[in-house]
Short mmCIF file of C-alpha atoms in Angstrom, two decimals:
data_model
loop_
_atom_site.label_atom_id
_atom_site.label_comp_id
_atom_site.label_asym_id
_atom_site.label_seq_id
_atom_site.Cartn_x
_atom_site.Cartn_y
_atom_site.Cartn_z
CA UNK N 89 208.38 204.88 86.15
CA UNK N 90 205.71 207.58 86.36
CA UNK N 91 202.51 206.37 84.71
CA UNK N 92 200.25 208.83 82.90
CA UNK N 93 197.55 206.58 81.40
CA UNK N 94 197.09 204.05 84.20
CA UNK N 95 196.73 204.19 87.97
CA UNK N 96 198.53 201.77 90.28
CA UNK N 97 197.62 201.16 93.92
CA UNK N 98 198.74 198.32 96.19
CA UNK N 99 195.95 197.34 98.57
CA UNK N 100 196.64 194.42 100.92
CA UNK N 101 199.19 192.91 98.51
CA UNK N 102 196.84 193.21 95.52
CA UNK N 103 198.05 195.55 92.77
CA UNK N 104 195.08 197.52 91.43
CA UNK N 105 195.95 198.43 87.84
CA UNK N 106 193.34 200.80 86.46
CA UNK N 107 193.28 202.01 82.86
CA UNK N 108 192.82 205.76 83.08
CA UNK N 109 191.85 207.41 79.80
CA UNK N 110 188.14 207.68 80.60
CA UNK N 111 187.44 210.40 78.02
CA UNK N 112 188.37 207.93 75.28
CA UNK N 113 186.76 204.90 76.97
CA UNK N 114 190.30 203.79 77.90
CA UNK N 115 191.34 203.26 74.30
CA UNK N 116 194.97 202.13 74.34
CA UNK N 117 197.30 204.68 72.77
CA UNK N 118 201.04 204.24 72.28
CA UNK N 119 201.80 205.49 75.80
CA UNK N 120 199.26 203.21 77.49
CA UNK N 121 200.52 200.16 75.59
CA UNK N 122 204.06 200.83 76.80
CA UNK N 123 202.87 201.52 80.35
CA UNK N 124 200.82 198.33 80.58
CA UNK N 125 203.80 196.35 79.29
CA UNK N 126 206.11 197.96 81.83
CA UNK N 127 203.81 197.63 84.83
CA UNK N 128 203.06 193.94 84.28
CA UNK N 129 206.74 193.22 83.69
CA UNK N 130 207.48 194.86 87.04
CA UNK N 131 204.62 193.14 88.88
CA UNK N 132 205.85 189.81 87.50
CA UNK N 133 208.94 190.04 89.73
CA UNK N 134 207.52 192.01 92.68
CA UNK N 135 207.42 189.67 95.69
CA UNK N 136 205.28 192.11 97.67
CA UNK N 137 202.38 191.56 95.24
CA UNK N 138 200.14 188.50 95.53
CA UNK N 139 197.71 189.32 92.72
CA UNK N 140 196.66 191.93 90.15
CA UNK N 141 193.21 193.45 89.61
CA UNK N 142 192.88 194.97 86.14
CA UNK N 143 189.99 197.38 85.54
CA UNK N 144 189.10 200.64 83.80
CA UNK N 145 188.06 204.09 85.01
CA UNK N 146 184.94 205.78 83.67
CA UNK N 147 182.23 204.28 81.49
CA UNK N 148 184.25 201.45 79.95
CA UNK N 149 186.87 198.83 80.64
CA UNK N 150 188.65 199.33 77.30
CA UNK N 151 187.27 200.27 73.88
CA UNK N 152 190.31 198.85 72.07
CA UNK N 153 193.42 200.37 70.53
CA UNK N 154 193.23 204.11 69.87
CA UNK N 155 192.08 204.41 66.24
CA UNK N 156 193.83 207.72 65.63
CA UNK N 157 197.11 206.10 66.67
CA UNK N 158 196.27 203.13 64.45
CA UNK N 159 195.67 205.37 61.45
CA UNK N 160 198.93 207.29 61.98
CA UNK N 161 200.85 204.06 62.34
CA UNK N 162 199.46 202.82 59.02
CA UNK N 163 200.92 205.93 57.37
CA UNK N 164 204.43 205.30 58.73
CA UNK N 165 207.20 203.41 56.96
CA UNK N 166 206.99 199.61 56.99
CA UNK N 167 209.45 198.96 59.82
CA UNK N 168 207.76 201.40 62.20
CA UNK N 169 204.38 199.97 61.25
CA UNK N 170 205.52 196.43 62.05
CA UNK N 171 207.21 197.56 65.28
CA UNK N 172 203.93 199.02 66.48
CA UNK N 173 202.29 195.62 66.09
CA UNK N 174 205.17 194.02 67.96
CA UNK N 175 204.74 196.50 70.82
CA UNK N 176 201.07 195.55 71.13
CA UNK N 177 201.93 191.85 71.09
CA UNK N 178 204.56 192.37 73.80
CA UNK N 179 201.93 194.04 75.96
CA UNK N 180 199.66 191.00 75.81
CA UNK N 181 202.59 188.69 76.48
CA UNK N 182 203.53 190.74 79.58
CA UNK N 183 200.00 190.35 80.99
CA UNK N 184 199.73 186.70 79.97
CA UNK N 185 203.12 185.75 81.43
CA UNK N 186 202.74 187.68 84.69
CA UNK N 187 203.59 185.33 87.53
CA UNK N 188 200.76 186.75 89.66
CA UNK N 189 197.09 185.83 89.22
CA UNK N 190 195.49 188.50 87.03
CA UNK N 191 191.81 189.21 87.70
CA UNK N 192 189.92 191.25 85.12
CA UNK N 193 186.99 193.39 86.26
CA UNK N 194 185.12 194.44 83.13
CA UNK N 195 182.29 196.87 82.45
CA UNK N 196 180.93 199.11 79.72
CA UNK N 197 182.83 198.07 76.60
CA UNK N 198 185.53 195.54 75.74
CA UNK N 199 186.13 195.97 72.03
CA UNK N 200 189.09 194.86 69.91
CA UNK N 201 192.18 195.28 72.04
CA UNK N 202 190.01 195.44 75.17
CA UNK N 203 188.53 192.09 74.18
CA UNK N 204 192.15 190.94 73.90
CA UNK N 205 192.89 191.99 77.49
CA UNK N 206 190.05 189.72 78.65
CA UNK N 207 191.75 186.76 76.98
CA UNK N 208 194.98 187.17 78.99
CA UNK N 209 193.40 187.54 82.43
CA UNK N 210 193.35 184.40 84.55
CA UNK N 211 189.90 185.10 85.97
CA UNK N 212 187.50 187.61 84.41
CA UNK N 213 184.31 189.01 85.92
CA UNK N 214 182.02 191.30 83.95
CA UNK N 215 178.90 193.36 84.36
CA UNK N 216 176.39 191.43 82.26
CA UNK N 217 175.52 194.65 80.40
CA UNK N 218 179.08 194.97 79.11
CA UNK N 219 179.33 194.97 75.33
CA UNK N 220 182.05 192.84 73.76
CA UNK N 221 183.18 192.77 70.14
CA UNK N 222 185.98 191.64 67.86
CA UNK N 223 185.24 194.76 65.85
CA UNK N 224 188.36 194.95 63.68
CA UNK N 225 186.78 193.81 60.40
CA UNK N 226 184.30 196.68 60.65
CA UNK N 227 187.16 199.15 60.19
CA UNK N 228 189.13 197.23 57.57
CA UNK N 229 191.63 195.31 59.70
CA UNK N 230 191.65 191.97 61.53
CA UNK N 231 192.36 190.85 65.15
CA UNK N 232 195.71 189.34 64.18
CA UNK N 233 197.81 190.20 67.25
CA UNK N 234 195.24 188.91 69.75
CA UNK N 235 194.38 185.90 67.59
CA UNK N 236 196.52 183.28 69.37
CA UNK N 237 195.40 184.46 72.81
CA UNK N 238 191.75 184.48 71.74
CA UNK N 239 191.84 181.03 70.16
CA UNK N 240 193.48 179.73 73.33
CA UNK N 241 190.61 181.24 75.33
CA UNK N 242 187.44 180.62 73.29
CA UNK N 243 188.52 178.24 70.52
CA UNK N 244 188.82 178.56 66.76
CA UNK N 245 185.08 178.24 66.10
CA UNK N 246 183.95 181.24 68.18
CA UNK N 247 186.99 183.26 67.09
CA UNK N 248 186.11 182.77 63.42
CA UNK N 249 182.43 183.54 63.92
CA UNK N 250 183.00 186.70 65.95
CA UNK N 251 185.99 187.80 63.88
CA UNK N 252 184.01 187.57 60.64
CA UNK N 253 180.87 189.30 61.92
CA UNK N 254 182.29 191.93 64.28
CA UNK N 255 179.00 191.57 66.18
CA UNK N 256 178.44 192.97 69.65
CA UNK N 257 177.32 190.68 72.46
CA UNK N 258 176.72 190.93 76.20
CA UNK N 259 178.30 189.45 79.30
CA UNK N 260 176.03 186.42 79.40
CA UNK N 261 177.14 185.36 75.92
CA UNK N 262 180.76 186.12 76.81
CA UNK N 263 180.42 183.74 79.76
CA UNK N 264 178.76 181.11 77.57
CA UNK N 265 181.69 181.01 75.12
CA UNK N 266 184.34 181.11 77.85
CA UNK N 267 185.68 184.61 77.24
CA UNK N 268 184.80 185.56 80.82
CA UNK N 269 184.13 183.36 83.83
CA UNK N 270 181.37 185.27 85.61
CA UNK N 271 178.62 187.51 84.21
CA UNK N 272 176.85 189.34 87.03
CA UNK N 273 174.56 192.25 87.76
CA UNK N 274 176.38 195.55 88.09
CA UNK N 275 175.66 195.78 91.82
CA UNK N 276 177.23 192.33 92.35
CA UNK N 277 180.48 193.07 90.53
CA UNK N 278 182.48 194.42 93.47
CA UNK N 279 181.33 191.74 95.89
CA UNK N 280 182.20 188.85 93.57
CA UNK N 281 185.53 190.45 92.69
CA UNK N 282 186.49 190.65 96.36
CA UNK N 283 185.37 187.08 96.92
CA UNK N 284 187.67 185.90 94.13
CA UNK N 285 190.56 187.94 95.51
CA UNK N 286 189.99 186.37 98.94
CA UNK N 287 190.05 182.89 97.40
CA UNK N 288 193.24 183.54 95.45
CA UNK N 289 194.95 184.79 98.62
CA UNK N 290 194.47 181.34 100.17
CA UNK N 291 196.78 179.81 97.56
CA UNK N 292 200.54 179.42 97.61
CA UNK N 293 202.18 182.28 95.65
CA UNK N 294 204.84 179.88 94.35
CA UNK N 295 202.24 177.31 93.30
CA UNK N 296 200.21 179.90 91.38
CA UNK N 297 203.30 181.16 89.58
CA UNK N 298 204.49 177.68 88.67
CA UNK N 299 200.99 176.59 87.63
CA UNK N 300 200.68 179.52 85.22
CA UNK N 301 204.06 178.64 83.74
CA UNK N 302 203.02 174.98 83.52
CA UNK N 303 199.86 175.92 81.58
CA UNK N 304 202.03 177.60 78.93
CA UNK N 305 204.65 174.82 78.77
CA UNK N 306 202.63 171.71 79.55
CA UNK N 307 203.66 169.84 76.41
CA UNK N 308 207.38 170.18 77.18
CA UNK N 309 207.30 169.88 80.97
CA UNK N 310 208.45 166.79 82.83
CA UNK N 311 205.48 166.61 85.19
CA UNK N 312 207.05 164.07 87.54
CA UNK N 313 210.10 166.27 88.06
CA UNK N 314 207.95 169.36 88.55
CA UNK N 315 205.74 167.84 91.23
CA UNK N 316 208.81 166.38 92.95
CA UNK N 317 210.43 169.82 93.00
CA UNK N 318 207.33 171.48 94.43
CA UNK N 319 206.76 168.77 97.07
CA UNK N 320 210.31 169.36 98.33
CA UNK N 321 210.08 173.17 98.24
CA UNK N 322 209.56 175.32 101.33
CA UNK N 323 206.02 176.27 100.34
CA UNK N 324 205.20 172.70 99.34
CA UNK N 325 206.32 171.37 102.70
CA UNK N 326 204.55 174.18 104.55
CA UNK N 327 201.30 173.57 102.69
CA UNK N 328 201.32 169.82 103.26
CA UNK N 329 202.28 170.21 106.92
CA UNK N 330 199.61 172.86 107.51
CA UNK N 331 196.92 170.64 106.00
CA UNK N 332 197.94 167.68 108.15
CA UNK N 333 198.07 169.89 111.25
CA UNK N 334 194.66 171.38 110.40
CA UNK N 335 195.90 174.97 110.36
CA UNK N 336 196.16 177.67 107.68
CA UNK N 337 199.48 177.76 105.80
CA UNK N 338 201.75 180.72 106.49
CA UNK N 339 200.81 182.59 103.29
CA UNK N 340 197.07 182.49 104.16
CA UNK N 341 197.35 184.05 107.62
#
């Protein structure tokens, strides 16, 4: 698939997915929503990829869903209106369910739908000057589609407070409430991002994938059977043997 609103580059087994509508602060239009869904669905099953770095070109990470598209959708018939919401939800599910570790590198603005993208990254680093906001109530709607992902990330209390007020806050507050994991100075963003990528590359690809799945299905997983399966697997045996032999495992070389 040829992408028109995002850039994709594979660098040392890390897929760099960059939102690329800088003139609109990477607001997600219909095309971008479909392209993000497609690319993460493909990366999910791409064995040549060990991780994904999600970022945005230009002045902002993502200013949310394109409001002009949102207004047009509200003028469509009911079924098309509902389908649009389903398409947005499917995009977040594709990112959330990606078998690869997803690292978010955030700057500028993360409003509405961009805020939502932060909630489905596994590890998120942000420039401390980034502005975040659940801004939907300010334009007469609510953050319904990203609600479950956001509650899972920051809890019901912060979701309610931010969803009611629509207030803007910086990276330090985003770190405090658990929306992001690291709030850093702008000149430290690249260095920390690379450090996190290096750390993730030390881990077993299979173990990361199965751990992410386990996090989603913990309540219904037989943990004893899962750990038995992974102990007996090729990567499980390689990891245990490598540790005992005091050498790096094959995937970390």
